[in-house]
XYZ file of C-alpha atoms in Angstrom:
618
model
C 0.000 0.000 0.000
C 1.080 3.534 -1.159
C 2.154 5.362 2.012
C 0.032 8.729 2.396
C 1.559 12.287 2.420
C 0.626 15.074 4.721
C -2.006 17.325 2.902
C -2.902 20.440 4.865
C -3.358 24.139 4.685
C 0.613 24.255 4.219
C 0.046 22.222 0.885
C -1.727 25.234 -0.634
C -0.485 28.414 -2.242
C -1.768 31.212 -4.678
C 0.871 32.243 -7.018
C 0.667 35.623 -8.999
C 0.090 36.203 -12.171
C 3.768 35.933 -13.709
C 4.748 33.296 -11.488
C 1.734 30.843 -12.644
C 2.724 32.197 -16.509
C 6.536 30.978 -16.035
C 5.268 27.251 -14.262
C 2.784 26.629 -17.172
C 4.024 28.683 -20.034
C 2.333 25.950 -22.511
C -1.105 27.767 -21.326
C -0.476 30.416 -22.565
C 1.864 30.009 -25.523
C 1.664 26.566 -26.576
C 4.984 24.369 -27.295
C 8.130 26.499 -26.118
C 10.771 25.076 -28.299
C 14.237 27.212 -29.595
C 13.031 29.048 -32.945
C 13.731 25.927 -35.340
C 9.120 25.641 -35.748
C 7.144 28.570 -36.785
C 5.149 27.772 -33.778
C 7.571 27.874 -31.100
C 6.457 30.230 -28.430
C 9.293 33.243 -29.166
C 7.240 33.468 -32.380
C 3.856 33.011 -30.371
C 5.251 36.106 -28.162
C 5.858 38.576 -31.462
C 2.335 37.615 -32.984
C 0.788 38.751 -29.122
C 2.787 41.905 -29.424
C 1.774 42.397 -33.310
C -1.393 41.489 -32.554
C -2.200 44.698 -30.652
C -0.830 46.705 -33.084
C -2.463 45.724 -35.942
C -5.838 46.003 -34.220
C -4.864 49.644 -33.884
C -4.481 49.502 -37.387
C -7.693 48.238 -37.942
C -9.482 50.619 -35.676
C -8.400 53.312 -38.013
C -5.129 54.312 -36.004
C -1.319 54.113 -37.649
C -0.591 52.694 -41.530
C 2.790 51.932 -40.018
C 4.314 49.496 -37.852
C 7.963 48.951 -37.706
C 9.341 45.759 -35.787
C 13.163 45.239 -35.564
C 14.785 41.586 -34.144
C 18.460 42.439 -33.000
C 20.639 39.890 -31.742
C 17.541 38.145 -29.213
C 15.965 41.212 -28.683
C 12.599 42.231 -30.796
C 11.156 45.684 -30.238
C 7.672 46.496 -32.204
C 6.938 50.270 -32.646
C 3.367 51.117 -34.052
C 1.857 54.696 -34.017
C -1.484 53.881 -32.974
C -3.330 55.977 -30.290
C -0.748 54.350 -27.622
C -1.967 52.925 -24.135
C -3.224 55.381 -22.047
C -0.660 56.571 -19.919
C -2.125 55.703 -16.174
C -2.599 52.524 -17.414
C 0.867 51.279 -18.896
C 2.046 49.456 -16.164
C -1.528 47.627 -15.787
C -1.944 46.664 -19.528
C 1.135 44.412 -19.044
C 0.914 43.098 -16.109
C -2.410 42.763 -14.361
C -4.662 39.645 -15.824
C -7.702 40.292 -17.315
C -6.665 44.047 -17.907
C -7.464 45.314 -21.517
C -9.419 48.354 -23.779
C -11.122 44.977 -25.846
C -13.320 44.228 -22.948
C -15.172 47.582 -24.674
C -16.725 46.067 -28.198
C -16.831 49.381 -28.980
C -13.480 50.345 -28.865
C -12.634 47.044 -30.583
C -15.432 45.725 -32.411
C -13.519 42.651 -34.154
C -10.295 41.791 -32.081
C -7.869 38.992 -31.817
C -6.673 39.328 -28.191
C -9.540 39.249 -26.296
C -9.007 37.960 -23.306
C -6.128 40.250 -21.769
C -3.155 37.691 -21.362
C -0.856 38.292 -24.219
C 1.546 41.051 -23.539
C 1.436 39.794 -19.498
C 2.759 36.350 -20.780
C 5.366 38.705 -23.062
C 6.577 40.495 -20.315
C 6.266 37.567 -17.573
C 8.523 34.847 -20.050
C 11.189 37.752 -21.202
C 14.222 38.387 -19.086
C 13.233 42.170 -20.005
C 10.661 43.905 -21.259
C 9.744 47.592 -22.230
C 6.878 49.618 -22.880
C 6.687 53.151 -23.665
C 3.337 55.016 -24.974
C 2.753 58.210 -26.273
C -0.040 60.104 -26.720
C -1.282 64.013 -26.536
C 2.728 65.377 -26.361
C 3.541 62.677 -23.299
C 4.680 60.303 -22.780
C 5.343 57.389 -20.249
C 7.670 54.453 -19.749
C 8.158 51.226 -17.567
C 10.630 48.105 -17.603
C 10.547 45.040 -16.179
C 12.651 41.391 -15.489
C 10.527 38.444 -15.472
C 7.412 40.433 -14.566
C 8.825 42.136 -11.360
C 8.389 45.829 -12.543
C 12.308 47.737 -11.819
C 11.682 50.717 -12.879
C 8.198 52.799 -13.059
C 8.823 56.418 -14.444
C 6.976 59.135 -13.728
C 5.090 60.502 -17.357
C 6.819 63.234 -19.004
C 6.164 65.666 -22.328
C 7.194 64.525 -25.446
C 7.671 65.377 -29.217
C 7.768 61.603 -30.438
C 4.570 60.770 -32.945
C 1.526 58.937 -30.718
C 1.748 55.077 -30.343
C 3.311 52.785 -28.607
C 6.425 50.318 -28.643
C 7.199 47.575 -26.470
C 10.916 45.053 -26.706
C 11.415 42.386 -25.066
C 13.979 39.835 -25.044
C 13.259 36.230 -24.281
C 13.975 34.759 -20.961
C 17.085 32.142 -21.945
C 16.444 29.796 -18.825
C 12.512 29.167 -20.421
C 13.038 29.108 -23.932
C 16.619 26.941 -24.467
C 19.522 28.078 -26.759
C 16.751 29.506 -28.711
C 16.982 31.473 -31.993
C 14.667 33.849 -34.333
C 14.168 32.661 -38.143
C 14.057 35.956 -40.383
C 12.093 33.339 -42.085
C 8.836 32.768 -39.801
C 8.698 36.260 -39.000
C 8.661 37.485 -42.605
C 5.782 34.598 -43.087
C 4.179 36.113 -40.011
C 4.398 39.633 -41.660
C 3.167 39.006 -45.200
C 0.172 37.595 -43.456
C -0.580 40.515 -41.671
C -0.275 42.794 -44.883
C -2.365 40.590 -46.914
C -4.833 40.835 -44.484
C -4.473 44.473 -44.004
C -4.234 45.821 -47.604
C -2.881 49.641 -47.270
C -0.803 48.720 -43.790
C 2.891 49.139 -44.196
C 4.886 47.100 -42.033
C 8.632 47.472 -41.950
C 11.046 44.374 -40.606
C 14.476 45.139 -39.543
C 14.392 48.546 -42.779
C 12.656 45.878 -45.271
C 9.107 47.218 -46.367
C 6.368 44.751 -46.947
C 2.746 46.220 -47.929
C 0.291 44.192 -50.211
C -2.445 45.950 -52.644
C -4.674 42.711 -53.539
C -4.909 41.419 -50.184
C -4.957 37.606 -50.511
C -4.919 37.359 -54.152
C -1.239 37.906 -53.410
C -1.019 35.684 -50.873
C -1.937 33.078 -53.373
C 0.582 34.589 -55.895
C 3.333 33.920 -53.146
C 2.182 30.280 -52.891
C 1.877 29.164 -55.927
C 3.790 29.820 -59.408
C 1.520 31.141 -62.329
C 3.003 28.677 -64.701
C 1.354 26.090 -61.969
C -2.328 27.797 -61.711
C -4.928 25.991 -63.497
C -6.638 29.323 -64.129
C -6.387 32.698 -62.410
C -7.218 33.262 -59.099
C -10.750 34.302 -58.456
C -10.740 37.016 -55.587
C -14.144 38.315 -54.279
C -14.547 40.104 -50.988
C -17.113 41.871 -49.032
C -17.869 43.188 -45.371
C -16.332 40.769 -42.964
C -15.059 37.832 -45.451
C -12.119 37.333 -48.481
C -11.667 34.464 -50.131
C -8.945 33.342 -53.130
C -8.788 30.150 -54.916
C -7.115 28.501 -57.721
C -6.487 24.917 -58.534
C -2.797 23.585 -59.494
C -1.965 21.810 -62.375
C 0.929 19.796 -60.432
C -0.407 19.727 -56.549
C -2.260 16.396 -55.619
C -3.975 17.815 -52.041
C -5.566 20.384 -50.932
C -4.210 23.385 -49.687
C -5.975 25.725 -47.535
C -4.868 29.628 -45.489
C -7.441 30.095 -42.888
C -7.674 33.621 -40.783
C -10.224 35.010 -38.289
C -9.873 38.325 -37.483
C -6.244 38.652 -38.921
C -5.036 35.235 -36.988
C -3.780 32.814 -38.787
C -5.780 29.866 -37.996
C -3.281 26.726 -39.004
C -5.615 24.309 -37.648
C -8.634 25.798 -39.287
C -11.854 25.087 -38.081
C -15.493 26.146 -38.007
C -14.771 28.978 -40.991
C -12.441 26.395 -42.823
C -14.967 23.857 -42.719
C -17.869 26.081 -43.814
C -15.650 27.071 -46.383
C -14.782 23.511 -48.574
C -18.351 22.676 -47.870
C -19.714 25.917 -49.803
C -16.994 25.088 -52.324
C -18.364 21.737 -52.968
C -21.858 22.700 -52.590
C -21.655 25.731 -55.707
C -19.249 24.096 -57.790
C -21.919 20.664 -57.451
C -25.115 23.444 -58.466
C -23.310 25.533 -61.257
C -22.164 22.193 -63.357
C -25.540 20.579 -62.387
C -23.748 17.398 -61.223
C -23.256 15.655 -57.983
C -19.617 15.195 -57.990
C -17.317 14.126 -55.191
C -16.168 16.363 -53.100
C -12.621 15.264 -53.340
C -12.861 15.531 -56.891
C -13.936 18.952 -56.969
C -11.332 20.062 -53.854
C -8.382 18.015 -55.153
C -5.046 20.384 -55.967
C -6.997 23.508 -54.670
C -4.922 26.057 -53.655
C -7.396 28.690 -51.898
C -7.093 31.476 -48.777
C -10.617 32.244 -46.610
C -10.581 35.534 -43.931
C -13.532 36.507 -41.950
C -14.014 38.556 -39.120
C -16.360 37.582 -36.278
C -17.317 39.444 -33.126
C -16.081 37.852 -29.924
C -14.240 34.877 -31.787
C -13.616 31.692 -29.579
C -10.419 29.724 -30.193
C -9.961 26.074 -29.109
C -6.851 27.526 -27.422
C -4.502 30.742 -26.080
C -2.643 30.090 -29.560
C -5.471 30.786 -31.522
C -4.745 28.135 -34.099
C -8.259 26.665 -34.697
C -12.093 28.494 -34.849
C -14.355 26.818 -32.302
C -17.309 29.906 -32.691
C -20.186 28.599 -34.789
C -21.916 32.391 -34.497
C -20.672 35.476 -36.627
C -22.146 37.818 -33.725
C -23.457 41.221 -34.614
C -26.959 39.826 -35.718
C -25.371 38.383 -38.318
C -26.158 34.348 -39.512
C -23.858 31.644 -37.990
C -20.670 31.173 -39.353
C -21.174 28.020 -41.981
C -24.631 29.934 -42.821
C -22.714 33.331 -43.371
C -19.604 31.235 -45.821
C -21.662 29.107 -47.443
C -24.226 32.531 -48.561
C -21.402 34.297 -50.014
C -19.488 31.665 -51.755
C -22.802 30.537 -53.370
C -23.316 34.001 -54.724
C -20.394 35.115 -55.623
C -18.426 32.175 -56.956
C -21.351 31.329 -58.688
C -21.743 34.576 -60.305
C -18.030 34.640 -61.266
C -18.072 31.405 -62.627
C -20.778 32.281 -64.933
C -18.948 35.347 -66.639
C -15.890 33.725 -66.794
C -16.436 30.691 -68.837
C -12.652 29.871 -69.482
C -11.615 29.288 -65.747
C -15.360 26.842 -65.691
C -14.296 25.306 -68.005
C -10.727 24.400 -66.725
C -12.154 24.020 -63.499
C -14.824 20.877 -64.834
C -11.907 19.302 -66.755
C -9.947 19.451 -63.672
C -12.633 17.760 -61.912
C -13.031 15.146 -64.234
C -9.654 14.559 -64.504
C -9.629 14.251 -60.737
C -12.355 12.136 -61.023
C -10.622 9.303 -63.551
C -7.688 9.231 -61.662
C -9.823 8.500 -58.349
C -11.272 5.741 -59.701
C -8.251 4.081 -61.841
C -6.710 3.935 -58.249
C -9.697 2.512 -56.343
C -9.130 -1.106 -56.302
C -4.958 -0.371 -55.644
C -6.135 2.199 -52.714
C -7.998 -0.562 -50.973
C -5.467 -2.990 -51.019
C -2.666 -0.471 -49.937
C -5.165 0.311 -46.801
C -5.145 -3.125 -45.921
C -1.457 -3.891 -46.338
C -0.831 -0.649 -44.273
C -3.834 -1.858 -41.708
C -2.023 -5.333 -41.515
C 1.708 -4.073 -41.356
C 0.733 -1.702 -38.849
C -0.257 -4.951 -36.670
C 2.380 -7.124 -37.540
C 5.591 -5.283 -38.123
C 7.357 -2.769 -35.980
C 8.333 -0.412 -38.622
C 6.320 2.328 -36.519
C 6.482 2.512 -33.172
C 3.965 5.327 -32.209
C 3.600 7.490 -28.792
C 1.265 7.355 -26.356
C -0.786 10.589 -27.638
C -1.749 8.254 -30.791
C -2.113 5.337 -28.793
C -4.852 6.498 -26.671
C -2.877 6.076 -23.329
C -3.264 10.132 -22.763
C -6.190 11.769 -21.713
C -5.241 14.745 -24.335
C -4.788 13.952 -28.488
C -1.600 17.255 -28.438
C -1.215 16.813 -32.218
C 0.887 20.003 -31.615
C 3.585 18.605 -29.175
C 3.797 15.142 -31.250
C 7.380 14.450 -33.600
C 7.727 11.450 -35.964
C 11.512 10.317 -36.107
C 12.274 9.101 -39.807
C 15.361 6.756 -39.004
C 16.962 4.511 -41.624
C 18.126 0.719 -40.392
C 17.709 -0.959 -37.023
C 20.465 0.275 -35.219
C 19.291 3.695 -35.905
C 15.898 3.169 -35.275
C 16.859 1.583 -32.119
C 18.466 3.748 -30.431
C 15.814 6.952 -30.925
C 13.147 4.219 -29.431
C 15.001 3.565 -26.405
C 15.843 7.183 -25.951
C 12.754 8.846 -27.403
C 9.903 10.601 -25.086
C 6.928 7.802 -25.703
C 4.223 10.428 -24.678
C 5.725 12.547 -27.765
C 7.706 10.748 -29.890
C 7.067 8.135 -32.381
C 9.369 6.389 -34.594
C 9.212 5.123 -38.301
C 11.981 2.978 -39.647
C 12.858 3.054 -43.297
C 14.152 -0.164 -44.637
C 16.693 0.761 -47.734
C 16.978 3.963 -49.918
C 13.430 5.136 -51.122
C 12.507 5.213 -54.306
C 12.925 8.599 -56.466
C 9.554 9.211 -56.874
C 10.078 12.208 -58.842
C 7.945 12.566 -62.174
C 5.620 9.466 -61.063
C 1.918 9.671 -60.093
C -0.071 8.918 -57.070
C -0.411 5.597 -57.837
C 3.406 4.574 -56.607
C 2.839 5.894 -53.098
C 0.201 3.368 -52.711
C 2.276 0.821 -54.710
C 5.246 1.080 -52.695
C 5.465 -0.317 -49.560
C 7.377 2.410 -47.864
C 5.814 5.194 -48.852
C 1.886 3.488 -48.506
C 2.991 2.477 -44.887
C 4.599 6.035 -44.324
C 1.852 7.845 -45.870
C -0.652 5.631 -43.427
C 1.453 6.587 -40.426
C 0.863 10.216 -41.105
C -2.424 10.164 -42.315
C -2.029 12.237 -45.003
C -3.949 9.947 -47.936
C -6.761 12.487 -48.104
C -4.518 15.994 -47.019
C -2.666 17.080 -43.962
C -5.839 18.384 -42.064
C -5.841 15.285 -40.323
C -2.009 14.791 -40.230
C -1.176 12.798 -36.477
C 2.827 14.708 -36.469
C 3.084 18.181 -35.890
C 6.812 17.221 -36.594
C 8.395 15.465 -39.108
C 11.688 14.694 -38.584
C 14.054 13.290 -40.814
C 17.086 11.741 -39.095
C 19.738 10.131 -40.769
C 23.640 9.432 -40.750
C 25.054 12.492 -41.014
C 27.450 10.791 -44.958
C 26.765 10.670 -48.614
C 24.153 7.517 -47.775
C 22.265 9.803 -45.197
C 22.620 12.385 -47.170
C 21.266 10.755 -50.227
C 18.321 9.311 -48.142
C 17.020 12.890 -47.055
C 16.726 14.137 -50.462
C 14.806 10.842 -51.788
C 12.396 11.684 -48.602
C 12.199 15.355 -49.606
C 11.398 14.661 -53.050
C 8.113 12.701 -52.120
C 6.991 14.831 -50.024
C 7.638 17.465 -52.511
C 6.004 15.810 -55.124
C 2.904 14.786 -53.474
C 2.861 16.477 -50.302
C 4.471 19.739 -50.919
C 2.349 21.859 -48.139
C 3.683 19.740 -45.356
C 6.508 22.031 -46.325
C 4.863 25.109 -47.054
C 3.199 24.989 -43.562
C 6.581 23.945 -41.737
C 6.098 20.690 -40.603
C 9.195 19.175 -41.686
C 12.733 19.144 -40.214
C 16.158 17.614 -40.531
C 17.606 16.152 -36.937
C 20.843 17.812 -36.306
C 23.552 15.221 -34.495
C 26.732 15.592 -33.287
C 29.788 14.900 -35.192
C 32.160 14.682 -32.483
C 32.332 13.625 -28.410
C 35.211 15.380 -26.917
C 35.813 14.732 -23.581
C 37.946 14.370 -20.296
C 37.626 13.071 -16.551
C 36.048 16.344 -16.239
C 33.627 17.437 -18.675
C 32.009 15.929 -22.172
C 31.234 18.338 -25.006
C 29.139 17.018 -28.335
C 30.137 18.845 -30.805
C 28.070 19.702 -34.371
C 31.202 21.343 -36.333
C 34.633 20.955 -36.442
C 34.824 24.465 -35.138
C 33.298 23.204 -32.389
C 35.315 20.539 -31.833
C 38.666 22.681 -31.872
C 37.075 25.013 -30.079
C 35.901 21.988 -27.231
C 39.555 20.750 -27.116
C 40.899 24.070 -26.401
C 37.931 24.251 -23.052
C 39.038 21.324 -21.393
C 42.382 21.246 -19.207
C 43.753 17.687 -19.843
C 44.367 15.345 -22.938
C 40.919 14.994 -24.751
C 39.158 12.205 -25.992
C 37.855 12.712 -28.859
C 35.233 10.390 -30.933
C 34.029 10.809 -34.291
C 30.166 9.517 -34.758
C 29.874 7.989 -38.252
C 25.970 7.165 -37.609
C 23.339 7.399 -35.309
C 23.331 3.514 -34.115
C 26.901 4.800 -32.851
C 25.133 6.952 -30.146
C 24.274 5.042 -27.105
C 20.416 5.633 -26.294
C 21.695 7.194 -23.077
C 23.524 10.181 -25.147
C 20.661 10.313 -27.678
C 17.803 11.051 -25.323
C 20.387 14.365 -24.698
C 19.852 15.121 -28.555
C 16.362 14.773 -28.856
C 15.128 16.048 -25.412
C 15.163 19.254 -24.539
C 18.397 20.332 -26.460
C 17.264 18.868 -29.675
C 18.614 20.902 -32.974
C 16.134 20.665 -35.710
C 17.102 22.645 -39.270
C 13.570 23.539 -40.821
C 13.025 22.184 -44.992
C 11.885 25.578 -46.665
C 10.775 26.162 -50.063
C 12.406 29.164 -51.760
C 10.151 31.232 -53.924
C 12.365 31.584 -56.506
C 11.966 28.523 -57.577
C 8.909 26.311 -58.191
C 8.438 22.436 -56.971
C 8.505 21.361 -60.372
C 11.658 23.532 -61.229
C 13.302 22.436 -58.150
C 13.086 18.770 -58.641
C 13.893 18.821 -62.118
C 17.014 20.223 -61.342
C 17.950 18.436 -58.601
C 16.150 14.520 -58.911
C 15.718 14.538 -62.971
C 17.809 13.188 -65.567
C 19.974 16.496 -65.872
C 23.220 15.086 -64.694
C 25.686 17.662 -66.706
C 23.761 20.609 -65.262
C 24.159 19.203 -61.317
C 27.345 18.056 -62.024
C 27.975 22.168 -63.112
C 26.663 23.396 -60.250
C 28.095 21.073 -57.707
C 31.617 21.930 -59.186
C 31.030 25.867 -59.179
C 29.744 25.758 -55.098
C 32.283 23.413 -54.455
C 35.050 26.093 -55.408
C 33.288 28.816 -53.921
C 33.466 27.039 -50.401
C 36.932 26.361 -51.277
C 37.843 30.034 -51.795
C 36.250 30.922 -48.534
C 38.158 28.298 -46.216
C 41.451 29.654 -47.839
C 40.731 33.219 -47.373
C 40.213 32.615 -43.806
């Protein structure tokens, strides 16, 4: 029998407000992690920052917002009507303190509840605010959330507004780092939301004119749109869509009220429905609704009053009412789609017509691969019983209370050894493993049909649960983690290119990630340093005091379980897979998996000299 513990008055204590935000930072900002995901909480803790800003902006106050990210520092400037001035200290640091409790003063908000810039300043090891407004102004600073300096308000020539920095707190968020990358994602978002805002990052203007018609442009190439995007907006709702000549799923940008909703949700929903449901009434047939979504490539914004979000992140709609008198949400979509894509539909015959071709080409290729789908299902169904090749975590496997897509990682390994150790070391709550057996095939320039034809892919593809889109996808991390030589090597690109070819926005939306290992283990009786870089190897040796040990890690079945579980805890190094928009999918994997071996063979020589000449000139 268990043996009791004392449980008595003593047992229970109130914290304050920044100490319960620095025990369970997850409430409030979701995962923490160190930069490498664009939803790692130092991102998370811009957008709360932005977020007021922007609904200045909206309210009618300051085209201009100018955010700079120095070193770990980020400081947001907007010239809004700033906070007003008795008030500064309490805006960022009392709970439940905030102007959007007034509808009036902020009829369609984001931050509604009056917890973002208090879990800002109560996770950064400093934060500032300073507003001004009618020729004063007032500042205050703080460390952790323990206010150190208060100053008194004072007259001032600086334009009205307000701007706030912050840096970070190092001991919450670990050897973190910012990604120009997610932040200029972050930004275009906001401008293509909020057509005539300027918003300047670090002296680099970004502004957008068409709203998300150019968000669309940014996401897809026009050599790759079936036919060009239709764009039709009113009070409260945008929407953009296309379909892609290359793309085999669906692709959806969800927002509510300028958030970017990545998990979409009631408006998302209401929106493919309303799709399906006018594209089934214009043509006059009852197609499927795969057929008629499949290689969409589409953007839906609405504004709601009040919205509720299924968490503090404000990834996914939960409201099913528009507010304001208006209908409910799926009432308010599906009225406005039905009107106004029918309407363009009818005067622009061309894009109808590519659009029913599409459809039925959609709708052949469905149907050749029926009877193979089915069997792959079962062979996936049956492997998944018999074989070990995934070996899943405990959110999947219905051991924890809570399905946290968000926290989950799938490990990508290649062989046994490799595969073994990451099981033995992994976090089973979290972290689920998938071993490859062999290269993969280069899947480049083949159809559908070969992921469910292939046994790695079909069972990879079924461990995801991606067959019908990432909506439902079980990882919010993909990791591929291989031997760090030309076979590893080799391996990641045959893994990029199929997810490139058939699952490209598991990319776009940042979901997948090469593991970073160590290299080298230099050591003495004293200390142990894992090194990533022979830099930091030499500069390791040089640390320690006696004759160092040093071991060079050709693969990952060389790392004892004991020292992996130290390189995919809570030091893990993960190196995001980005698309670059200069360069489409199709243009990218030509080059780089086709049959255009003098042309790689050009290229590889030319970088190879340019690294060359930059280790001899140092």
């Amino acid at each position: 029998m268990a043996k009791q513990t004392t449980y008595t008055e003593e047992n229970i204590r109130s914290l304050d407000w920044k100490e319960h935000i620095r025990m369970r930072p997850g409430m409030y900002i979701g995962k923490l992690g160190d930069g490498s995901s664009p939803d790692d909480g130092i991102y998370i803790l811009i957008k709360e920052v932005l977020d007021n800003s922007i609904d200045e902006y909206v309210m009618g106050a300051g085209k201009t917002i100018e955010i700079s990210v120095r070193d770990k520092t980020v400081s947001v400037r907007d010239y809004g009507r700033g906070i007003p001035l008795g008030k500064v200290v309490d805006v960022v640091s009392k709970m439940n303190t905030g102007g959007k409790y007034d509808s009036k003063a902020f009829k369609k908000s984001v931050g509604l509840n009056g917890v973002g810039t208090k879990a800002v300043n109560a996770l950064s090891s400093h934060f500032k605010v300073q507003s001004v407004r009618e020729d004063k102004t007032k500042i205050a600073e703080f460390e952790k959330g323990n206010l150190v300096i208060d100053d008194a308000v004072q007259s001032s020539s600086q334009r009205k507004g307000t701007k706030v920095s912050f840096t970070p707190d190092e001991t919450i968020f670990n050897q973190y780092k910012f990604r120009n990358e997610y932040i200029i994602k972050m930004i275009k978002n906001y401008v293509y939301l909020n057509t005539g805002l300027t918003i300047i990052f670090n002296g680099e203007k970004y502004f957008s004119e068409n709203g998300l018609k150019d968000l669309l442009v940014e996401n897809i190439a026009d050599t790759d749109m079936l036919y060009p995007i239709i764009h039709l907006k009113s009070d409260d709702i945008e929407m953009a869509l296309t379909h892609s000549r290359t793309q085999y799923s669906e692709e959806y940008h969800s927002f509510v009220n300028g958030q970017h909703t990545t998990q979409g949700g009631t408006h998302q929903n209401a929106f493919r429905e309303a799709v399906v449901k006018t594209v089934r009434e214009f043509f006059g047939k009852n197609y499927e609704a795969s057929d008629i979504r499949k290689s969409i490539v589409s953007a839906i914004s609405i504004k709601v009053m009040e919205p509720v979000f299924e968490s503090q992140t404000k990834t996914k709609l939960g409201s099913t009412e528009m507010g304001g008198g208006l209908p409910t949400v799926r009432t308010f979509i599906n009225d406005f789609v039905k009107t106004n894509l029918d309407n363009y539909l009818h005067k622009n015959t061309a894009s109808a017509e590519s659009l029913q071709r599409k459809i039925l080409q959609a709708e052949r290729e469905r149907k050749d691969l029926s009877g193979i789908r089915k069997l792959a299902r079962e062979r996936a169904k049956k492997a998944n019983l018999h074989n070990k090749k995934l070996r899943d975590c405990r959110v999947h496997l219905g051991d924890m209370k809570k399905d946290n897509r968000l926290d989950s990682t799938l490990f990508i390994t290649e062989g046994d050894s490799a595969s073994g150790s990451i099981t033995k070391s992994r976090n089973v709550n979290t972290q689920a493993v998938f071993s490859l057996r062999g290269k993969p095939l280069n899947s480049y320039g083949m159809s559908k049909k070969i992921v469910y034809e292939n046994e790695e892919f079909n069972l990879l593809q079924a461990a995801l649960n991606i067959e019908d889109g990432i909506e439902n996808l079980r990882y919010n991390n993909i990791v591929i983690a291989t031997d760090a030589d030309v076979d590893g090597m080799h391996i990641r690109l045959l893994l990029i290119t199929f997810f490139l070819q058939f699952f490209p926005e598991l990319i776009k939306e940042g979901h997948l990630y090469i593991l970073d290992t160590p290299l080298f283990r230099v050591r003495d009786k004293s200390k142990t340093h894992y090194c990533y870089s022979d830099t930091e190897k030499q500069a390791a040796i040089q640390s320690l005091k006696g004759k160092p040990e040093i071991t060079r890690f050709k693969g990952l079945g060389e790392i004892s379980p004991d020292e992996f579980a130290h390189f995919i805890g809570d030091n893990i190094r993960l190196d995001p897979v980005m698309l670059d928009k200069e360069m489409s999918i199709d243009q990218l994997l030509n080059f780089y998996m086709g049959k255009n071996t003098p042309d790689r063979q050009k290229f590889i020589i030319e970088n190879l000299k340019v690294e060359l000449d930059l280790v001899e000139d140092k």
